[in-house]
PDB file of C-alpha atoms and ligand atoms in Angstrom:
ATOM      1  CA  MET A   7       0.001  -0.017  -0.013  1.00 42.00           C
ATOM      2  CA  GLY A   8       1.493   3.304  -1.054  1.00 44.00           C
ATOM      3  CA  LEU A   9       1.739   6.188   1.432  1.00 46.00           C
ATOM      4  CA  GLY A  10       2.823   9.339  -0.429  1.00 48.00           C
ATOM      5  CA  GLY A  11       5.710   7.601  -2.194  1.00 51.00           C
ATOM      6  CA  THR A  12       7.142   5.931   0.923  1.00 58.00           C
ATOM      7  CA  GLU A  13       6.038   2.405   0.178  1.00 63.00           C
ATOM      8  CA  MET A  14       7.627  -0.331   2.329  1.00 65.00           C
ATOM      9  CA  CYS A  15       9.096  -3.103   0.241  1.00 72.00           C
ATOM     10  CA  MET A  16      11.125  -6.313   0.484  1.00 79.00           C
ATOM     11  CA  GLU A  17      14.436  -4.575  -0.414  1.00 84.00           C
ATOM     12  CA  LYS A  18      17.039  -4.758   2.361  1.00 87.00           C
ATOM     13  CA  CYS A  19      19.692  -2.149   3.010  1.00 89.00           C
ATOM     14  CA  ARG A  20      23.135  -3.278   1.768  1.00 84.00           C
ATOM     15  CA  ARG A  21      24.882  -1.783   4.759  1.00 86.00           C
ATOM     16  CA  CYS A  22      22.666  -2.591   7.711  1.00 90.00           C
ATOM     17  CA  SER A  23      20.033  -5.022   6.314  1.00 88.00           C
ATOM     18  CA  SER A  24      17.125  -2.898   7.532  1.00 89.00           C
ATOM     19  CA  ALA A  25      13.914  -2.455   5.561  1.00 90.00           C
ATOM     20  CA  CYS A  26      13.960   0.124   2.705  1.00 92.00           C
ATOM     21  CA  VAL A  27      11.372   2.366   1.053  1.00 92.00           C
ATOM     22  CA  LYS A  28      11.095   3.194  -2.597  1.00 92.00           C
ATOM     23  CA  ASN A  29      12.680   6.542  -3.287  1.00 91.00           C
ATOM     24  CA  GLY A  30      12.583   7.223  -7.010  1.00 92.00           C
ATOM     25  CA  ILE A  31      12.467   5.542 -10.333  1.00 92.00           C
ATOM     26  CA  ILE A  32      15.449   4.800 -12.547  1.00 90.00           C
ATOM     27  CA  LYS A  33      15.762   3.103 -15.907  1.00 87.00           C
ATOM     28  CA  GLY A  34      14.446  -0.438 -15.479  1.00 84.00           C
ATOM     29  CA  GLY A  35      14.009  -0.365 -11.688  1.00 88.00           C
ATOM     30  CA  HIS A  36      13.811   1.699  -8.491  1.00 91.00           C
ATOM     31  CA  ARG A  37      16.005   3.590  -6.138  1.00 93.00           C
ATOM     32  CA  TYR A  38      15.587   2.617  -2.462  1.00 93.00           C
ATOM     33  CA  ARG A  39      16.362   4.414   0.781  1.00 94.00           C
ATOM     34  CA  CYS A  40      17.123   2.700   4.094  1.00 93.00           C
ATOM     35  CA  LYS A  41      14.714   3.598   6.949  1.00 90.00           C
ATOM     36  CA  SER A  42      17.375   3.471   9.654  1.00 92.00           C
ATOM     37  CA  CYS A  43      20.730   4.591   8.171  1.00 93.00           C
ATOM     38  CA  GLY A  44      19.446   6.680   5.229  1.00 91.00           C
ATOM     39  CA  ARG A  45      21.747   5.106   2.657  1.00 92.00           C
ATOM     40  CA  SER A  46      20.369   4.756  -0.873  1.00 92.00           C
ATOM     41  CA  HIS A  47      20.799   1.903  -3.320  1.00 91.00           C
ATOM     42  CA  GLN A  48      19.299   0.939  -6.667  1.00 90.00           C
ATOM     43  CA  SER A  49      17.750  -2.275  -7.963  1.00 87.00           C
ATOM     44  CA  ASN A  50      20.215  -2.240 -10.849  1.00 87.00           C
ATOM     45  CA  TYR A  51      23.193  -0.211 -11.888  1.00 88.00           C
ATOM     46  CA  ALA A  52      24.307   0.743 -15.346  1.00 86.00           C
ATOM     47  CA  TYR A  53      27.937   0.805 -14.139  1.00 86.00           C
ATOM     48  CA  LYS A  54      28.970  -2.774 -13.480  1.00 86.00           C
ATOM     49  CA  ALA A  55      31.435  -2.060 -10.609  1.00 85.00           C
ATOM     50  CA  CYS A  56      28.531  -0.824  -8.488  1.00 86.00           C
ATOM     51  CA  GLN A  57      26.625  -4.072  -8.626  1.00 83.00           C
ATOM     52  CA  GLY A  58      26.297  -5.814  -5.330  1.00 78.00           C
ATOM     53  CA  ASN A  59      28.266  -8.982  -5.758  1.00 86.00           C
ATOM     54  CA  ILE A  60      31.220  -7.651  -7.767  1.00 91.00           C
ATOM     55  CA  ASN A  61      33.595  -7.724  -4.722  1.00 92.00           C
ATOM     56  CA  LEU A  62      32.907 -11.419  -4.217  1.00 93.00           C
ATOM     57  CA  TRP A  63      33.697 -12.075  -7.843  1.00 94.00           C
ATOM     58  CA  ILE A  64      37.000 -10.179  -7.521  1.00 94.00           C
ATOM     59  CA  ILE A  65      37.975 -12.240  -4.515  1.00 94.00           C
ATOM     60  CA  GLN A  66      37.144 -15.500  -6.229  1.00 94.00           C
ATOM     61  CA  LEU A  67      38.792 -14.632  -9.541  1.00 94.00           C
ATOM     62  CA  ASN A  68      41.909 -13.441  -7.769  1.00 93.00           C
ATOM     63  CA  ARG A  69      42.122 -16.878  -6.191  1.00 93.00           C
ATOM     64  CA  GLU A  70      41.630 -18.663  -9.553  1.00 93.00           C
ATOM     65  CA  THR A  71      44.847 -17.525 -11.203  1.00 92.00           C
ATOM     66  CA  CYS A  72      43.324 -14.421 -12.776  1.00 93.00           C
ATOM     67  CA  GLY A  73      45.497 -11.322 -13.048  1.00 92.00           C
ATOM     68  CA  ILE A  74      44.235  -7.782 -12.832  1.00 94.00           C
ATOM     69  CA  ARG A  75      43.720  -7.542 -16.583  1.00 94.00           C
ATOM     70  CA  SER A  76      41.822 -10.827 -16.876  1.00 94.00           C
ATOM     71  CA  ILE A  77      39.528  -9.847 -13.960  1.00 95.00           C
ATOM     72  CA  SER A  78      38.920  -6.496 -15.638  1.00 95.00           C
ATOM     73  CA  ARG A  79      38.088  -8.227 -18.972  1.00 95.00           C
ATOM     74  CA  LEU A  80      35.844 -10.928 -17.415  1.00 94.00           C
ATOM     75  CA  LEU A  81      33.798  -8.608 -15.187  1.00 93.00           C
ATOM     76  CA  LYS A  82      33.815  -5.753 -17.732  1.00 93.00           C
ATOM     77  CA  ILE A  83      35.075  -3.192 -15.248  1.00 93.00           C
ATOM     78  CA  SER A  84      38.169  -1.038 -15.494  1.00 94.00           C
ATOM     79  CA  LYS A  85      41.647  -2.140 -14.373  1.00 95.00           C
ATOM     80  CA  THR A  86      41.964   0.755 -11.953  1.00 95.00           C
ATOM     81  CA  THR A  87      38.753  -0.281 -10.290  1.00 94.00           C
ATOM     82  CA  VAL A  88      39.988  -3.833  -9.857  1.00 95.00           C
ATOM     83  CA  ILE A  89      43.231  -2.549  -8.365  1.00 95.00           C
ATOM     84  CA  SER A  90      41.494  -0.159  -5.957  1.00 95.00           C
ATOM     85  CA  ARG A  91      38.951  -2.785  -4.938  1.00 94.00           C
ATOM     86  CA  ILE A  92      41.652  -5.353  -4.164  1.00 94.00           C
ATOM     87  CA  LYS A  93      43.508  -2.794  -2.066  1.00 95.00           C
ATOM     88  CA  LYS A  94      40.384  -1.755  -0.218  1.00 94.00           C
ATOM     89  CA  LEU A  95      39.220  -5.297   0.382  1.00 94.00           C
ATOM     90  CA  ALA A  96      42.624  -6.289   1.702  1.00 94.00           C
ATOM     91  CA  GLU A  97      42.638  -3.292   4.054  1.00 93.00           C
ATOM     92  CA  GLY A  98      39.363  -4.450   5.566  1.00 92.00           C
ATOM     93  CA  ILE A  99      40.684  -7.968   6.329  1.00 92.00           C
ATOM     94  CA  ARG A 100      41.539  -8.732   9.928  1.00 91.00           C
ATOM     95  CA  LYS A 101      44.242 -11.166  10.882  1.00 90.00           C
ATOM     96  CA  PRO A 102      42.883 -14.392  12.271  1.00 90.00           C
ATOM     97  CA  LEU A 103      42.877 -14.834  16.106  1.00 89.00           C
ATOM     98  CA  ILE A 104      46.066 -16.288  17.396  1.00 89.00           C
ATOM     99  CA  PHE A 105      46.112 -18.630  20.420  1.00 90.00           C
ATOM    100  CA  MET A 106      48.746 -18.677  23.112  1.00 90.00           C
ATOM    101  CA  GLY A 107      51.394 -21.383  23.439  1.00 90.00           C
ATOM    102  CA  ARG A 108      51.007 -23.158  20.074  1.00 92.00           C
ATOM    103  CA  SER A 109      53.702 -24.365  17.638  1.00 93.00           C
ATOM    104  CA  TYR A 110      54.306 -22.664  14.308  1.00 94.00           C
ATOM    105  CA  GLU A 111      56.117 -23.223  11.027  1.00 93.00           C
ATOM    106  CA  VAL A 112      57.724 -20.259   9.224  1.00 94.00           C
ATOM    107  CA  ASP A 113      58.957 -20.095   5.644  1.00 93.00           C
ATOM    108  CA  GLU A 114      59.449 -17.645   2.784  1.00 93.00           C
ATOM    109  CA  LEU A 115      58.403 -17.718  -0.831  1.00 93.00           C
ATOM    110  CA  LYS A 116      60.413 -15.908  -3.490  1.00 93.00           C
ATOM    111  CA  THR A 117      58.923 -13.670  -6.142  1.00 93.00           C
ATOM    112  CA  CYS A 118      59.895 -10.470  -7.959  1.00 92.00           C
ATOM    113  CA  ILE A 119      58.536  -6.974  -8.188  1.00 92.00           C
ATOM    114  CA  ARG A 120      58.477  -5.444 -11.669  1.00 89.00           C
ATOM    115  CA  LYS A 121      61.572  -7.268 -12.967  1.00 86.00           C
ATOM    116  CA  LYS A 122      63.534 -10.381 -12.388  1.00 86.00           C
ATOM    117  CA  THR A 123      66.383  -8.691 -10.632  1.00 88.00           C
ATOM    118  CA  LYS A 124      64.242  -7.084  -7.925  1.00 91.00           C
ATOM    119  CA  GLU A 125      63.501  -9.942  -5.565  1.00 92.00           C
ATOM    120  CA  CYS A 126      60.759  -9.907  -3.015  1.00 93.00           C
ATOM    121  CA  TRP A 127      59.775 -12.470  -0.405  1.00 94.00           C
ATOM    122  CA  VAL A 128      56.447 -13.486   1.100  1.00 94.00           C
ATOM    123  CA  CYS A 129      56.998 -14.735   4.616  1.00 94.00           C
ATOM    124  CA  LEU A 130      54.292 -16.970   6.153  1.00 93.00           C
ATOM    125  CA  ALA A 131      53.673 -18.276   9.614  1.00 94.00           C
ATOM    126  CA  VAL A 132      51.409 -21.375   9.817  1.00 94.00           C
ATOM    127  CA  GLU A 133      50.051 -23.014  12.950  1.00 93.00           C
ATOM    128  CA  LYS A 134      51.421 -26.537  13.065  1.00 91.00           C
ATOM    129  CA  ALA A 135      48.273 -28.238  14.369  1.00 91.00           C
ATOM    130  CA  THR A 136      45.613 -26.583  12.214  1.00 91.00           C
ATOM    131  CA  GLY A 137      47.484 -25.408   9.101  1.00 90.00           C
ATOM    132  CA  GLN A 138      46.006 -21.935   9.550  1.00 92.00           C
ATOM    133  CA  VAL A 139      48.064 -19.014   8.283  1.00 94.00           C
ATOM    134  CA  VAL A 140      48.423 -16.638  11.242  1.00 93.00           C
ATOM    135  CA  ASP A 141      50.682 -13.935   9.848  1.00 93.00           C
ATOM    136  CA  ILE A 142      52.101 -12.656   6.561  1.00 94.00           C
ATOM    137  CA  SER A 143      54.899 -10.234   5.845  1.00 94.00           C
ATOM    138  CA  VAL A 144      56.078  -9.076   2.397  1.00 94.00           C
ATOM    139  CA  GLY A 145      59.425  -7.490   1.553  1.00 94.00           C
ATOM    140  CA  ARG A 146      63.088  -8.180   1.031  1.00 93.00           C
ATOM    141  CA  ARG A 147      64.570 -11.148   2.920  1.00 91.00           C
ATOM    142  CA  THR A 148      65.866  -9.069   5.765  1.00 92.00           C
ATOM    143  CA  LYS A 149      65.578  -9.009   9.562  1.00 93.00           C
ATOM    144  CA  LYS A 150      62.845  -6.364   9.302  1.00 93.00           C
ATOM    145  CA  THR A 151      60.482  -8.382   7.078  1.00 93.00           C
ATOM    146  CA  LEU A 152      60.944 -11.743   8.818  1.00 93.00           C
ATOM    147  CA  GLY A 153      61.055  -9.953  12.204  1.00 93.00           C
ATOM    148  CA  LYS A 154      57.428  -8.829  11.853  1.00 92.00           C
ATOM    149  CA  VAL A 155      56.196 -12.434  11.589  1.00 93.00           C
ATOM    150  CA  VAL A 156      58.516 -13.674  14.343  1.00 93.00           C
ATOM    151  CA  GLU A 157      57.414 -10.824  16.623  1.00 92.00           C
ATOM    152  CA  THR A 158      53.770 -11.968  16.316  1.00 92.00           C
ATOM    153  CA  LEU A 159      54.739 -15.503  17.246  1.00 92.00           C
ATOM    154  CA  LYS A 160      56.819 -14.249  20.178  1.00 91.00           C
ATOM    155  CA  LEU A 161      53.862 -12.187  21.474  1.00 92.00           C
ATOM    156  CA  SER A 162      51.650 -15.265  21.356  1.00 91.00           C
ATOM    157  CA  GLN A 163      54.310 -17.084  23.466  1.00 91.00           C
ATOM    158  CA  ALA A 164      54.822 -19.763  20.819  1.00 91.00           C
ATOM    159  CA  LYS A 165      55.911 -23.100  22.214  1.00 92.00           C
ATOM    160  CA  LYS A 166      58.141 -23.988  19.245  1.00 92.00           C
ATOM    161  CA  VAL A 167      58.873 -22.312  15.888  1.00 92.00           C
ATOM    162  CA  TYR A 168      60.055 -24.579  13.061  1.00 93.00           C
ATOM    163  CA  THR A 169      62.068 -22.981  10.203  1.00 92.00           C
ATOM    164  CA  ASP A 170      64.416 -23.974   7.371  1.00 90.00           C
ATOM    165  CA  GLY A 171      67.441 -22.846   9.395  1.00 87.00           C
ATOM    166  CA  LEU A 172      68.019 -19.506   7.727  1.00 89.00           C
ATOM    167  CA  GLU A 173      70.630 -17.458   9.619  1.00 91.00           C
ATOM    168  CA  ILE A 174      68.232 -14.535  10.203  1.00 91.00           C
ATOM    169  CA  TYR A 175      65.891 -16.735  12.195  1.00 91.00           C
ATOM    170  CA  LYS A 176      68.762 -17.801  14.450  1.00 91.00           C
ATOM    171  CA  SER A 177      69.326 -14.216  15.463  1.00 91.00           C
ATOM    172  CA  LEU A 178      65.609 -13.494  15.908  1.00 91.00           C
ATOM    173  CA  LEU A 179      64.570 -16.533  17.871  1.00 90.00           C
ATOM    174  CA  PRO A 180      65.901 -17.870  21.187  1.00 90.00           C
ATOM    175  CA  LYS A 181      67.662 -21.230  20.869  1.00 90.00           C
ATOM    176  CA  GLU A 182      65.183 -23.219  22.992  1.00 90.00           C
ATOM    177  CA  GLN A 183      62.200 -21.971  20.953  1.00 90.00           C
ATOM    178  CA  HIS A 184      63.716 -22.418  17.494  1.00 91.00           C
ATOM    179  CA  ILE A 185      63.757 -25.832  15.815  1.00 91.00           C
ATOM    180  CA  VAL A 186      65.447 -26.780  12.509  1.00 92.00           C
ATOM    181  CA  LYS A 187      64.647 -30.283  11.335  1.00 86.00           C
ATOM    182  CA  PRO A 188      64.004 -31.860   7.980  1.00 84.00           C
ATOM    183  CA  TYR A 189      60.340 -32.474   7.025  1.00 89.00           C
ATOM    184  CA  GLN A 190      59.125 -30.253   9.839  1.00 89.00           C
ATOM    185  CA  ILE A 191      57.886 -27.363   7.728  1.00 91.00           C
ATOM    186  CA  ASN A 192      55.666 -29.406   5.386  1.00 92.00           C
ATOM    187  CA  LYS A 193      52.511 -27.492   6.263  1.00 92.00           C
ATOM    188  CA  VAL A 194      53.923 -24.120   5.385  1.00 93.00           C
ATOM    189  CA  GLU A 195      55.630 -25.462   2.192  1.00 93.00           C
ATOM    190  CA  ARG A 196      52.242 -26.829   1.104  1.00 93.00           C
ATOM    191  CA  LYS A 197      50.710 -23.391   1.717  1.00 93.00           C
ATOM    192  CA  ASN A 198      53.401 -21.859  -0.465  1.00 94.00           C
ATOM    193  CA  LEU A 199      52.465 -24.299  -3.257  1.00 94.00           C
ATOM    194  CA  GLN A 200      48.802 -23.436  -2.846  1.00 93.00           C
ATOM    195  CA  LEU A 201      49.674 -19.747  -3.240  1.00 93.00           C
ATOM    196  CA  ARG A 202      51.818 -20.435  -6.323  1.00 93.00           C
ATOM    197  CA  ASN A 203      48.928 -22.404  -7.771  1.00 93.00           C
ATOM    198  CA  SER A 204      46.191 -19.859  -7.123  1.00 93.00           C
ATOM    199  CA  LEU A 205      47.793 -16.439  -7.649  1.00 93.00           C
ATOM    200  CA  LYS A 206      48.907 -15.570 -11.121  1.00 91.00           C
ATOM    201  CA  ARG A 207      51.629 -13.250  -9.935  1.00 91.00           C
ATOM    202  CA  LEU A 208      53.284 -16.070  -7.941  1.00 92.00           C
ATOM    203  CA  THR A 209      53.191 -18.801 -10.616  1.00 90.00           C
ATOM    204  CA  ARG A 210      56.567 -20.145 -11.649  1.00 89.00           C
ATOM    205  CA  LYS A 211      57.980 -18.740 -14.951  1.00 87.00           C
ATOM    206  CA  THR A 212      55.214 -16.064 -14.874  1.00 85.00           C
ATOM    207  CA  ILE A 213      55.555 -12.851 -16.793  1.00 85.00           C
ATOM    208  CA  CYS A 214      52.965 -11.139 -14.577  1.00 85.00           C
ATOM    209  CA  TYR A 215      55.047  -9.919 -11.647  1.00 89.00           C
ATOM    210  CA  SER A 216      53.460  -7.513  -9.242  1.00 91.00           C
ATOM    211  CA  LYS A 217      54.226  -3.868  -9.894  1.00 91.00           C
ATOM    212  CA  SER A 218      54.199  -2.925  -6.226  1.00 92.00           C
ATOM    213  CA  ARG A 219      54.728  -4.552  -2.894  1.00 93.00           C
ATOM    214  CA  VAL A 220      51.377  -3.236  -1.687  1.00 94.00           C
ATOM    215  CA  MET A 221      49.476  -5.020  -4.419  1.00 93.00           C
ATOM    216  CA  LEU A 222      51.411  -8.256  -3.843  1.00 94.00           C
ATOM    217  CA  GLU A 223      50.584  -8.131  -0.093  1.00 94.00           C
ATOM    218  CA  ALA A 224      46.930  -7.241  -0.798  1.00 94.00           C
ATOM    219  CA  SER A 225      46.331 -10.163  -3.212  1.00 94.00           C
ATOM    220  CA  VAL A 226      48.140 -12.703  -0.922  1.00 94.00           C
ATOM    221  CA  LYS A 227      45.982 -11.540   1.977  1.00 94.00           C
ATOM    222  CA  LEU A 228      42.845 -11.714  -0.152  1.00 93.00           C
ATOM    223  CA  CYS A 229      43.712 -15.194  -1.295  1.00 93.00           C
ATOM    224  CA  LEU A 230      44.399 -16.569   2.241  1.00 93.00           C
ATOM    225  CA  TRP A 231      41.933 -14.653   4.405  1.00 91.00           C
ATOM    226  CA  GLY A 232      39.476 -13.074   2.005  1.00 84.00           C
TER     227      GLY A 232
HETATM  228 ZN1  LIG B 309      20.699   0.897   6.310  1.00 84.92          ZN
END
């Protein structure tokens, strides 16, 4: 039943899921306004990037070995929109909760930024019991990059930290906490393989290296936690 143009309908607000009222007519549909937060949305958008489920598609395609350009071509939205969405989505991701006193595996994965000579590393920490990635750090293979991950593990009072025995870890971790043994970092190595398989920029022999460290970090985060 209409009441002076404010007709209640089944449309739900995209921000707070409250009931909306019709608030105008557009080509092939309506514009709606939320009763509680006042935000407007439309039943359809001419511009594809505004459609409701586009972010979900970006997350899924990013994980299915699609680069920025392929996502842009498949979804028919611009490259700059894909890039800004990936950055924005990655910013909104929270690190998973970390429990006290567990054991972890730490390893790095090599890739390049822009060109073959500019190496960059993705450092991962994986919980030994569950295989869950608890922290990521991206940068050169230095104390600063690896230190970020190690610091998180130290704060969680990790019982044991298994690594491949790189010298940097020896200086970062106390001897009684640090363990170097063959076949003890299988979980994190598997995770590295999974990343190489699902992200185009990390595939071996790829010609699609990341152009910036920020984008590399964003797409890894989106792949693992998105
Ligand atoms: Zn609302």
